[in-house]
XYZ file of C-alpha atoms in Angstrom:
754
model
C 19.332 37.488 -14.657
C 15.680 36.627 -15.427
C 14.921 36.337 -19.232
C 12.294 38.443 -20.654
C 9.559 36.527 -22.637
C 7.113 38.110 -25.124
C 3.636 36.654 -24.595
C 1.779 37.095 -27.751
C -1.940 36.671 -27.704
C -3.949 36.998 -30.859
C -7.476 38.529 -30.367
C -10.190 36.406 -32.173
C -13.355 38.083 -30.953
C -14.448 35.560 -28.209
C -14.578 38.206 -25.373
C -15.518 35.766 -22.382
C -12.640 33.475 -23.267
C -10.246 36.286 -23.667
C -11.182 37.809 -20.288
C -10.496 34.402 -18.564
C -7.105 34.064 -20.471
C -6.015 37.684 -19.715
C -7.047 37.262 -15.987
C -5.103 33.946 -15.649
C -2.062 35.667 -17.134
C -2.193 38.709 -14.942
C -2.576 36.306 -11.879
C 0.247 33.977 -12.644
C 2.800 36.002 -14.593
C 5.130 38.826 -13.708
C 4.903 41.584 -16.188
C 7.627 43.569 -14.456
C 9.874 41.257 -16.298
C 7.838 39.845 -19.330
C 5.725 41.634 -21.831
C 2.057 40.782 -22.673
C 1.587 41.728 -26.368
C -2.112 41.638 -27.565
C -2.519 41.682 -31.284
C -6.027 42.470 -32.744
C -7.311 42.797 -36.213
C -10.361 44.077 -38.015
C -12.425 41.105 -36.766
C -12.889 42.310 -33.201
C -16.318 43.797 -32.063
C -16.883 46.952 -30.145
C -17.127 45.121 -26.764
C -13.766 43.391 -27.370
C -12.361 46.976 -28.301
C -13.771 48.483 -25.093
C -12.270 45.651 -22.947
C -8.796 46.033 -24.647
C -8.958 49.749 -24.046
C -9.521 49.178 -20.338
C -6.152 47.261 -19.965
C -3.684 49.812 -18.765
C -1.450 47.717 -16.666
C 2.271 48.246 -17.089
C 3.765 45.367 -19.083
C 0.793 45.026 -21.472
C 1.271 46.142 -25.078
C -1.508 46.388 -27.728
C -1.034 46.323 -31.458
C -3.787 46.500 -33.912
C -3.379 45.318 -37.588
C -5.607 45.563 -40.606
C -5.721 41.647 -41.049
C -6.773 38.780 -38.858
C -3.769 37.915 -36.814
C -2.397 34.469 -37.830
C 0.638 32.446 -36.776
C 2.848 33.945 -39.457
C 1.773 37.436 -38.961
C 2.487 37.152 -35.218
C 5.932 35.614 -35.741
C 6.925 37.976 -38.320
C 5.794 40.890 -36.172
C 8.148 39.620 -33.339
C 10.998 39.098 -35.815
C 10.898 42.662 -37.008
C 10.652 43.819 -33.331
C 13.811 45.489 -32.022
C 13.570 43.270 -28.935
C 15.652 40.056 -28.935
C 13.207 38.149 -26.532
C 11.911 34.542 -26.632
C 8.277 34.329 -27.536
C 5.301 32.480 -26.262
C 2.276 32.174 -28.579
C -0.846 31.825 -26.534
C -4.398 31.554 -28.098
C -7.093 33.273 -26.059
C -9.244 30.205 -25.335
C -6.580 29.137 -22.829
C -6.293 29.473 -19.135
C -2.722 29.445 -17.637
C -1.784 28.052 -14.209
C 0.635 29.019 -11.480
C 4.241 29.013 -12.463
C 3.452 28.242 -16.032
C 6.088 30.528 -17.729
C 8.900 29.537 -15.322
C 8.234 25.850 -16.066
C 8.154 26.332 -19.709
C 11.319 28.468 -19.718
C 13.192 25.942 -17.444
C 12.249 23.201 -19.905
C 13.300 25.269 -22.902
C 16.716 25.900 -21.478
C 17.264 22.337 -20.144
C 18.960 21.517 -23.441
C 20.592 23.516 -26.143
C 18.794 21.197 -28.714
C 15.349 22.232 -27.498
C 13.806 25.034 -29.760
C 10.022 24.629 -29.157
C 8.174 23.740 -25.987
C 4.487 23.006 -25.320
C 2.757 22.199 -22.008
C 0.505 19.494 -21.040
C -3.099 20.406 -21.761
C -6.533 18.804 -21.049
C -6.987 17.489 -24.736
C -3.702 15.729 -24.571
C -4.276 14.227 -21.186
C -7.835 13.387 -22.234
C -7.090 11.987 -25.587
C -8.899 8.775 -25.002
C -11.692 10.290 -23.095
C -10.879 8.428 -19.954
C -10.163 11.599 -17.824
C -12.645 13.977 -16.435
C -10.901 17.321 -15.946
C -12.721 19.862 -13.703
C -12.041 23.392 -15.220
C -12.802 24.939 -11.788
C -9.927 23.097 -10.220
C -7.290 23.593 -13.004
C -4.786 25.527 -10.669
C -4.902 22.646 -8.098
C -4.595 20.000 -11.044
C -1.685 21.974 -12.572
C 0.152 22.001 -9.167
C -0.448 18.327 -8.585
C 0.890 17.559 -12.136
C 4.031 19.489 -11.197
C 4.267 17.529 -8.021
C 4.295 14.150 -9.783
C 6.195 15.300 -12.894
C 8.968 13.004 -14.196
C 10.543 16.012 -15.915
C 11.095 13.941 -18.969
C 10.671 16.612 -21.505
C 10.139 14.152 -24.336
C 10.544 15.029 -27.960
C 6.984 15.051 -29.587
C 5.908 14.720 -33.162
C 5.693 17.968 -34.905
C 2.294 19.407 -33.907
C 0.448 22.632 -33.515
C -0.460 23.858 -30.035
C -2.523 26.395 -28.316
C 0.439 27.363 -26.190
C 4.056 27.310 -27.824
C 7.237 28.511 -26.366
C 9.758 29.581 -29.241
C 13.248 30.294 -28.509
C 14.744 33.510 -30.170
C 17.489 31.237 -31.766
C 14.664 29.325 -33.698
C 13.071 32.581 -34.915
C 16.569 33.620 -36.168
C 17.273 30.410 -38.071
C 13.845 29.313 -39.375
C 12.192 31.157 -42.175
C 8.395 31.647 -42.163
C 8.115 32.306 -45.784
C 7.696 29.839 -48.663
C 7.338 30.183 -52.492
C 4.323 28.899 -54.356
C 3.414 29.824 -58.094
C 5.969 32.711 -58.133
C 4.325 34.021 -54.928
C 5.933 34.240 -51.457
C 3.447 33.118 -48.777
C 3.709 32.522 -45.103
C 3.919 29.005 -43.550
C 1.705 27.754 -40.810
C 2.523 26.394 -37.383
C 3.035 22.821 -38.540
C 5.347 23.856 -41.448
C 7.344 26.185 -39.117
C 7.861 23.383 -36.575
C 8.751 20.949 -39.256
C 11.348 23.304 -40.542
C 12.763 24.018 -37.014
C 13.218 20.143 -36.590
C 15.017 20.023 -39.889
C 17.229 22.636 -38.542
C 18.280 20.512 -35.674
C 15.802 21.843 -33.052
C 13.527 19.518 -31.030
C 9.972 20.278 -30.172
C 9.398 18.918 -26.689
C 6.633 18.469 -24.125
C 7.074 20.173 -20.770
C 5.369 17.490 -18.559
C 5.650 19.724 -15.376
C 3.485 22.487 -16.925
C -0.266 22.410 -17.571
C -2.503 24.946 -19.635
C -6.075 24.475 -19.876
C -7.592 24.803 -23.405
C -11.361 25.215 -24.141
C -10.776 24.120 -27.888
C -8.483 21.373 -29.100
C -5.288 22.014 -31.078
C -5.601 23.298 -34.580
C -6.399 20.687 -37.135
C -3.188 18.702 -38.066
C -2.349 15.826 -40.151
C 0.027 14.614 -37.253
C -2.646 14.359 -34.478
C -2.578 10.495 -34.826
C 1.012 10.498 -34.323
C 0.651 12.674 -31.206
C -1.967 10.351 -29.780
C 0.200 7.248 -30.516
C 3.127 9.120 -28.769
C 1.001 9.934 -25.835
C -0.683 6.441 -25.504
C 2.872 4.970 -25.031
C 4.426 7.600 -22.903
C 5.591 7.239 -19.286
C 4.003 10.513 -18.656
C 0.531 9.127 -19.529
C 1.203 5.983 -17.402
C 2.276 8.199 -14.478
C -0.819 10.301 -14.783
C -3.031 7.218 -15.051
C -1.414 5.745 -12.014
C -2.058 8.641 -9.717
C -5.665 8.798 -11.035
C -6.033 5.082 -10.032
C -4.922 6.002 -6.479
C -7.652 8.631 -6.111
C -5.393 11.762 -6.534
C -8.419 13.901 -7.443
C -10.978 12.685 -4.969
C -11.407 14.280 -1.523
C -11.293 11.298 0.641
C -8.587 10.953 3.348
C -5.591 8.880 2.428
C -4.503 6.446 5.136
C -1.355 4.349 5.144
C -1.252 1.034 7.029
C 2.069 -0.809 7.808
C 2.060 -4.423 8.590
C 4.645 -7.033 8.805
C 3.441 -9.055 6.195
C 0.811 -8.493 3.417
C -2.554 -10.389 3.491
C -2.868 -10.551 -0.212
C -3.081 -13.939 -1.727
C 0.419 -14.933 -3.100
C 2.358 -12.833 -0.610
C 4.535 -14.652 1.818
C 3.285 -15.208 5.362
C -0.199 -13.842 4.348
C -2.036 -15.670 6.976
C -2.069 -14.415 10.695
C -3.978 -12.496 13.148
C -2.519 -9.187 12.362
C -2.848 -9.634 8.647
C -6.528 -10.768 8.935
C -7.207 -7.790 11.117
C -5.720 -5.414 8.607
C -7.574 -7.156 5.830
C -10.865 -6.862 7.743
C -10.281 -2.969 8.170
C -9.408 -2.484 4.459
C -12.554 -4.447 3.273
C -14.746 -2.406 5.665
C -13.102 1.167 5.105
C -12.129 1.219 1.506
C -15.379 2.814 0.557
C -14.921 5.740 3.058
C -11.072 6.260 2.707
C -8.312 5.816 0.124
C -6.217 3.027 2.008
C -2.570 2.104 1.234
C -1.156 -1.024 2.704
C 2.578 -1.219 3.073
C 4.206 -4.618 4.107
C 7.445 -6.543 3.694
C 7.218 -9.442 1.247
C 10.517 -11.184 1.088
C 13.023 -8.661 -0.370
C 10.347 -6.271 -1.477
C 8.076 -3.748 0.054
C 4.669 -4.312 -1.284
C 2.437 -1.333 -1.388
C -1.274 -1.755 -2.435
C -3.639 0.919 -2.914
C -7.221 0.363 -2.239
C -9.318 3.228 -3.776
C -13.084 2.432 -4.122
C -13.259 -0.678 -6.139
C -9.745 -0.268 -7.614
C -6.713 -2.192 -6.217
C -3.351 -0.963 -7.476
C -0.237 -2.788 -6.298
C 3.265 -1.465 -6.236
C 6.436 -3.194 -5.534
C 9.876 -1.740 -4.330
C 13.000 -3.725 -3.837
C 14.452 -3.152 -0.193
C 16.908 -6.085 0.152
C 16.684 -9.023 2.733
C 15.924 -8.597 6.341
C 19.084 -7.584 8.157
C 20.770 -10.400 10.158
C 20.373 -8.356 13.413
C 17.655 -6.012 14.311
C 17.933 -2.494 12.657
C 16.047 0.470 14.145
C 16.912 3.150 11.486
C 17.660 2.906 7.667
C 18.129 6.107 5.756
C 17.189 4.387 2.260
C 13.925 3.070 3.874
C 13.337 6.575 5.281
C 13.673 8.128 1.762
C 11.175 5.578 0.385
C 8.599 6.006 2.914
C 8.973 9.912 2.793
C 8.450 9.569 -1.070
C 5.486 7.396 -0.619
C 3.853 9.630 1.925
C 4.297 12.615 -0.343
C 3.345 10.836 -3.499
C 0.115 9.543 -1.874
C -0.610 12.494 0.196
C -0.924 10.471 3.269
C -3.187 12.138 5.832
C -2.699 9.460 8.542
C -0.315 6.736 9.287
C -1.476 3.663 11.366
C 1.178 1.299 12.000
C 0.137 -2.418 12.883
C 3.498 -3.984 12.927
C 7.169 -3.104 12.260
C 8.869 -6.662 12.137
C 11.461 -6.639 9.359
C 10.961 -2.904 8.394
C 12.805 -0.713 11.040
C 11.036 2.180 12.770
C 11.627 4.554 9.767
C 7.844 5.165 9.057
C 7.413 6.799 12.456
C 10.270 9.221 11.677
C 9.213 9.892 8.189
C 5.649 10.745 9.210
C 6.708 12.690 12.324
C 9.036 14.873 10.186
C 6.039 15.629 7.913
C 3.717 16.092 10.985
C 1.442 13.435 9.724
C -0.556 11.920 12.666
C 0.604 8.536 13.763
C -1.597 5.664 15.256
C -0.238 2.500 16.478
C -2.039 -0.893 17.106
C -0.332 -3.474 19.245
C -1.329 -6.968 18.286
C 1.370 -8.702 20.447
C 4.266 -7.623 22.689
C 6.745 -6.943 19.996
C 7.288 -3.354 21.445
C 8.354 -4.946 24.748
C 10.551 -7.748 23.516
C 11.232 -9.189 19.868
C 10.222 -12.592 21.116
C 6.709 -11.312 21.012
C 5.352 -13.809 23.709
C 7.206 -12.514 26.940
C 8.121 -16.136 27.800
C 11.777 -17.075 28.566
C 13.701 -19.989 27.342
C 11.852 -22.240 29.755
C 8.671 -21.095 28.479
C 7.866 -19.263 31.759
C 6.446 -15.922 31.961
C 8.807 -13.122 32.475
C 6.241 -10.324 32.562
C 7.242 -7.575 35.016
C 10.447 -9.126 35.970
C 13.590 -6.926 35.923
C 16.043 -7.520 33.079
C 18.499 -10.097 34.153
C 20.439 -13.019 32.658
C 17.306 -14.740 31.731
C 16.772 -11.885 29.081
C 20.274 -12.383 27.807
C 19.956 -16.141 27.410
C 16.639 -16.000 25.835
C 17.757 -13.365 23.314
C 20.807 -15.449 22.521
C 18.772 -18.568 22.113
C 16.242 -16.839 19.707
C 18.503 -14.415 17.847
C 22.176 -15.210 18.536
C 22.552 -11.976 20.421
C 25.630 -11.613 22.510
C 25.056 -11.902 26.382
C 27.596 -9.175 26.855
C 25.388 -6.257 25.548
C 22.249 -4.811 27.193
C 20.101 -5.522 24.038
C 16.715 -5.356 25.640
C 17.282 -1.877 27.140
C 18.225 -0.423 23.729
C 15.186 -2.167 22.253
C 12.774 -0.595 24.762
C 14.438 2.799 24.393
C 13.965 2.810 20.566
C 10.245 1.501 20.760
C 9.458 3.956 23.518
C 10.486 6.759 21.038
C 7.927 5.140 18.621
C 5.233 5.129 21.126
C 6.022 8.806 22.068
C 5.549 9.715 18.364
C 2.201 7.822 18.190
C -0.946 10.118 18.997
C -3.094 6.939 19.732
C -2.308 3.501 20.768
C -4.955 0.805 20.061
C -4.872 -2.332 22.149
C -7.514 -5.197 21.923
C -7.965 -6.055 25.645
C -7.576 -4.754 29.192
C -4.964 -7.346 30.122
C -2.861 -6.414 27.301
C -3.032 -2.708 28.423
C -1.912 -3.612 32.034
C 1.186 -5.526 30.758
C 2.150 -2.644 28.306
C 1.825 -0.082 31.161
C 4.366 -1.977 33.353
C 7.015 -1.092 30.692
C 5.701 2.304 29.329
C 3.554 3.913 32.080
C 3.744 7.392 30.506
C 1.648 6.332 27.496
C -1.561 5.631 29.344
C -3.354 8.716 28.067
C -2.847 7.556 24.562
C -4.228 4.125 24.827
C -7.602 3.139 23.493
C -8.994 -0.364 23.791
C -10.876 -1.722 20.689
C -11.576 -5.342 20.632
C -11.152 -7.081 17.349
C -14.265 -8.107 15.381
C -14.877 -11.244 13.415
C -16.919 -11.889 10.251
C -20.316 -12.487 11.278
C -21.306 -14.306 8.011
C -18.708 -17.157 8.677
C -20.216 -17.928 12.088
C -23.851 -18.727 13.113
C -25.170 -19.758 16.626
C -27.215 -22.804 16.561
C -28.525 -24.421 19.559
C -29.013 -28.229 19.485
C -31.411 -28.281 22.623
C -29.825 -31.273 24.543
C -26.282 -30.708 25.269
C -25.209 -34.147 24.259
C -26.391 -36.131 21.219
C -23.853 -38.909 21.742
C -22.711 -40.943 24.729
C -19.057 -39.740 24.761
C -17.977 -36.153 25.263
C -16.533 -34.648 22.213
C -13.755 -32.175 22.972
C -11.689 -30.182 20.395
C -8.399 -28.386 20.449
C -8.448 -25.529 17.736
C -5.659 -23.718 16.005
C -1.818 -24.454 15.784
C -0.729 -26.490 18.724
C 2.900 -25.645 20.008
C 4.517 -25.845 23.370
C 3.308 -22.327 24.086
C -0.313 -23.452 23.204
C -0.132 -26.233 25.826
C 0.915 -29.062 23.590
C 2.710 -31.055 26.346
C -0.231 -31.024 28.653
C -2.606 -31.752 25.647
C -0.472 -34.863 24.958
C -0.761 -36.019 28.574
C -4.338 -35.518 28.775
C -5.022 -37.438 25.499
C -2.959 -40.231 26.244
C -4.187 -40.607 29.830
C -7.922 -40.049 29.353
C -10.602 -42.749 29.494
C -12.599 -43.845 26.572
C -15.662 -41.695 27.462
C -13.841 -38.738 25.855
C -13.574 -38.277 22.177
C -10.476 -36.002 21.214
C -10.319 -33.788 18.104
C -7.418 -31.626 16.934
C -8.306 -28.923 14.267
C -5.171 -27.390 13.036
C -1.336 -27.890 12.699
C 0.654 -29.802 15.345
C 4.210 -28.508 16.160
C 4.729 -31.158 18.819
C 6.378 -34.288 17.550
C 5.012 -36.496 20.324
C 1.584 -35.093 20.013
C 1.753 -35.297 16.224
C 2.527 -39.134 16.404
C -0.155 -40.114 18.673
C -2.532 -42.696 17.099
C -5.594 -43.469 19.268
C -8.964 -44.724 18.555
C -10.639 -41.825 20.307
C -8.497 -39.248 18.655
C -9.231 -37.433 15.282
C -6.757 -34.914 13.558
C -8.014 -32.884 10.575
C -4.906 -30.848 9.955
C -4.965 -27.107 9.001
C -8.343 -25.726 8.159
C -9.563 -22.420 6.602
C -11.214 -19.886 8.836
C -14.629 -20.235 7.136
C -14.557 -24.025 7.633
C -14.349 -24.024 11.406
C -18.090 -23.977 12.114
C -18.572 -26.764 9.697
C -15.945 -28.971 11.505
C -17.368 -28.304 14.773
C -20.841 -29.268 13.604
C -19.587 -32.249 11.619
C -17.857 -33.839 14.644
C -20.511 -32.604 17.110
C -18.109 -30.860 19.252
C -19.422 -30.182 22.813
C -16.458 -28.175 24.240
C -13.368 -26.453 22.890
C -10.095 -26.351 24.930
C -7.719 -23.347 24.573
C -4.801 -24.064 26.889
C -2.372 -21.374 25.978
C 0.424 -20.740 28.428
C 1.247 -17.274 26.953
C -0.600 -14.154 27.873
C -2.439 -13.411 24.544
C -3.573 -9.990 23.553
C -6.865 -10.976 22.327
C -7.312 -14.627 20.810
C -9.464 -14.627 17.733
C -10.126 -18.364 18.144
C -11.904 -17.782 21.351
C -14.187 -15.266 19.479
C -14.857 -17.799 16.735
C -15.688 -20.616 19.051
C -18.034 -18.560 21.123
C -19.532 -17.201 17.860
C -20.441 -20.687 17.018
C -22.249 -21.232 20.323
C -19.886 -23.434 22.127
C -18.544 -23.259 25.585
C -14.609 -23.401 26.275
C -12.145 -24.548 28.698
C -9.437 -21.899 28.786
C -6.280 -21.155 30.873
C -6.768 -18.260 33.173
C -4.154 -16.053 31.659
C -4.069 -12.802 29.712
C -6.912 -11.882 27.527
C -7.956 -15.528 27.159
C -8.817 -15.625 30.901
C -10.073 -12.146 30.982
C -12.513 -12.560 28.062
C -13.638 -15.925 29.174
C -14.751 -14.660 32.511
C -16.513 -11.561 30.981
C -18.503 -13.805 28.671
C -19.240 -16.453 31.400
C -19.086 -19.105 28.722
C -16.640 -21.592 29.982
C -14.320 -22.949 32.745
C -10.947 -21.497 33.513
C -7.960 -23.562 34.538
C -4.547 -22.555 35.660
C -1.717 -22.731 33.041
C 0.076 -25.295 35.172
C -2.854 -27.623 35.741
C -2.142 -31.185 36.105
C -3.669 -33.981 34.141
C -5.653 -35.549 36.945
C -7.271 -32.092 37.762
C -8.041 -31.561 34.204
C -9.708 -34.854 33.818
C -11.664 -34.330 37.071
C -12.994 -31.160 35.522
C -14.217 -32.918 32.385
C -15.862 -35.714 34.492
C -17.610 -33.086 36.543
C -18.919 -31.452 33.213
C -19.920 -34.825 31.929
C -21.923 -35.440 35.049
C -23.362 -31.970 35.619
C -25.468 -31.431 32.354
C -27.228 -28.421 33.828
C -23.946 -26.576 34.394
C -22.694 -27.432 30.945
C -26.089 -26.209 29.433
C -25.849 -22.961 31.333
C -22.226 -22.229 29.947
C -23.317 -23.257 26.460
C -26.304 -20.864 26.784
C -24.021 -18.108 27.908
C -21.873 -18.825 24.684
C -25.020 -18.733 22.528
C -26.444 -15.473 24.229
C -23.188 -13.514 24.194
C -22.857 -11.183 21.269
C -19.354 -11.266 19.919
C -18.232 -8.022 18.247
C -18.398 -8.153 14.446
C -16.166 -6.641 11.820
C -18.825 -4.191 10.990
C -18.870 -2.956 14.632
C -15.140 -2.786 14.679
C -14.928 -0.915 11.281
C -17.449 1.585 12.646
C -15.160 2.261 15.549
C -12.116 2.985 13.466
C -14.190 5.053 10.871
C -15.430 7.135 13.675
C -11.935 7.630 14.929
C -10.403 8.424 11.424
C -13.025 10.946 10.607
C -12.202 12.822 13.719
C -8.553 13.139 12.763
C -7.666 16.895 13.096
C -7.496 18.460 9.655
C -3.784 19.688 9.120
C -2.098 21.434 6.409
C 0.745 19.008 5.703
C 3.654 20.321 3.432
C 4.540 17.434 1.328
C 8.115 17.549 0.026
C 9.379 16.999 -3.381
C 9.814 13.270 -4.184
C 11.316 11.006 -6.707
C 8.262 10.261 -8.937
C 10.213 8.104 -11.296
C 11.121 5.724 -8.411
C 7.408 5.665 -7.280
C 6.358 4.949 -10.864
C 8.693 2.117 -11.291
C 7.026 0.463 -8.237
C 3.803 0.567 -10.263
C 4.967 -0.562 -13.650
C 5.004 -4.146 -14.263
C 8.366 -6.011 -13.952
C 9.448 -9.664 -13.474
C 10.645 -9.003 -10.044
C 7.189 -7.671 -8.823
C 4.749 -9.985 -10.568
C 2.159 -11.422 -8.265
C 1.261 -14.321 -7.939
C 4.853 -15.491 -7.749
C 6.655 -17.307 -10.400
C 9.125 -20.229 -10.021
C 12.130 -18.131 -9.286
C 10.404 -16.353 -6.325
C 9.365 -19.765 -4.911
C 12.872 -21.198 -5.197
C 14.248 -18.022 -3.270
C 11.617 -18.559 -0.544
C 12.595 -22.154 -0.212
C 16.246 -21.295 0.056
C 15.430 -18.633 2.747
C 13.376 -20.888 4.926
C 15.671 -23.798 4.968
C 15.550 -25.800 8.129
C 18.721 -24.283 9.683
C 16.883 -20.947 9.944
C 13.916 -22.205 11.787
C 15.483 -20.989 15.060
C 14.760 -17.468 13.918
C 11.072 -18.201 14.097
C 9.082 -16.341 16.978
C 6.663 -19.200 17.504
C 5.285 -22.360 16.012
C 2.268 -20.600 14.522
C 4.476 -18.453 12.257
C 6.394 -21.530 11.137
C 3.207 -23.511 10.324
C 1.764 -20.459 8.495
C 4.825 -20.158 6.367
C 4.880 -23.915 5.773
C 1.258 -23.836 4.855
C 1.937 -20.842 2.414
C 4.761 -22.605 0.864
C 2.668 -25.663 0.173
C 0.018 -23.519 -1.506
C 2.569 -21.813 -3.714
C 3.993 -25.308 -4.781
C 0.537 -26.479 -5.565
C 0.161 -23.214 -7.792
C 3.516 -24.282 -9.576
C 2.615 -27.885 -10.052
C -0.834 -27.050 -11.426
C 0.493 -24.152 -13.721
C 0.757 -24.571 -17.469
C 4.354 -23.724 -17.504
C 5.251 -26.368 -15.073
C 3.366 -28.844 -17.139
C 5.166 -27.721 -20.405
C 8.517 -28.070 -18.641
C 7.482 -31.700 -17.527
C 6.772 -32.549 -21.169
C 9.895 -30.841 -22.329
C 11.993 -32.881 -19.806
C 10.484 -36.051 -21.060
C 11.248 -35.105 -24.894
C 14.760 -34.223 -23.635
C 15.163 -37.407 -21.895
C 13.838 -39.418 -24.813
C 16.577 -37.458 -27.059
C 19.120 -38.288 -24.697
C 18.229 -42.022 -24.788
C 18.403 -41.949 -28.440
C 21.806 -40.525 -28.499
C 23.024 -43.085 -26.008
C 21.501 -45.947 -27.888
C 23.118 -44.762 -31.081
C 26.532 -44.295 -29.412
C 26.443 -47.797 -28.013
C 25.456 -49.201 -31.325
C 28.260 -47.381 -33.098
C 30.905 -48.626 -30.372
């Protein structure tokens, strides 16, 4: 049976405030069950009296006394009443919000030790002046506070309040009278609350309820204690957290999912997909609230980009499973909580490697629109590249023994199961849940449709952009300023990037060709070549590429990949520098080179003699070379700003939906935000050791391609460099020397005594 609460409001003569207060009570309170008691004194004016006389709604009771209604008078009036109800003292300068009384009652009866309950109010929340609460949005603000509530109900220092729920048992046990100079006088709110505390009752804060106050709490000597409590409370940290992620602004909230975070200090943070998402975030964060979720070792890193604020979170999800997992209920619950906590309006999935397909199901269940970008062929096969164990293309071929052997070689999957059929079935479901599917090239679209022909209407081709500030086309006039042709290979060189043919070409070439390799080398033979006409620079940073090309006066860049790439950033970067290319006529590499007319195409299986013949032809036909170079100079490579504008237009057109976000575990979300040793970034020594253990040589067979291996290796080298240059490592070195010296002294002393 629902309890009856007596809501007592003293009338203080401020008619405008009183009207707002009474109106909010009538809007958000059931007076069929509860009673509204208005106590007025001789201090009210005629307008207020007229207003009170106009209130005739059932459940409203009016009482006029000869004195100004004070706390003690109201409490004494209630104690003398024949009713045995709990009371709620509410001052008329307040505005109550939806479900206010239910939340306060729930809090009061959550524990027998609770005697007095006060809600959150704007003066508590804005105690440091850092919050800007809009009175016109208090109902929405109150609802949001309830959604994110930790339901802690913490005990607060004895304090007065503009809204105070008092249990009947407290009224029965605590006297409101005190003796002074042979007189009996009533106590005030602070004294009454202090007595209640001494009687074993707690005064608590209901962190799910909110009441707006036009004036602060009554003066109290304990206000400093309350501020100190509030400043250190999890409730404040929780509210601050949601304000940092833009919970009050009206921008759309978009969640990106990617297989690895692009942030400095995160594992595998260098790669085409990561750089693409980074470019989108940098370009769109002023228009939308962006959240990037990515696996980072055993954690799910979630970073909120809201305006200029960057708010990192970290959730432990455990190591990547030994075998591929499509569904994971724990991850589903986490994603659902994040979607609700951040009020995600759109989910854009860039990669799912290592993270199952749960985000698709979590978003679909809440009817949140889902977009998918395909940066490689992971949705077709977990090897990403669509090459069999002999590095031969298997695109369009029926599943056969070659699939089973390839999967066994890469992932130790039994040849007795039809793994690839299951894989495509599960990823087909994900594509079915996607409203739009973004692909960077026509050739990638053709390949995808061979496996999933029914998704054609969802596909939208959006080429990637590059940072126009990093590359600048400069024409040198004459094609050659040197006697030898300078030819470069750019990027990580592995077998799928043509390392074998590159080795044969370099070792068989005449002296009129100067060779340059910019990037990592994953081929042992190629790595060990030492020739007079060969220069190897090792890995380079993206912004350094143009400087390398100019420093070594490169004439042509060769891109001899044997895999059907979906786009090829390197091609864009080279052409953005105004240089022609020799590229294999395969996938997006061949498609885009033809479109730009800025180079020569060769078959993937070209022989050394034919390749060298082409180079001689280029060397002898300077006019043709100049035409190709001019094409590269004239072609306008899509920039990041143009790509960002494409996505901004798409996001802004997302159909407005009323998404019903479910209740979520606010404490779990908050724990992901609060600092902890496990989630510190940049990483500490313990994190590096765990990474080194994880990526021991025996696990290299699990890598999808050489580029990923080299990226991880480069990342580990960077991390170790951070450790070696850190103060703590230097202190540890000094400590080790001291301990070693002490050990030597002890050993010497022992030898001397013996």
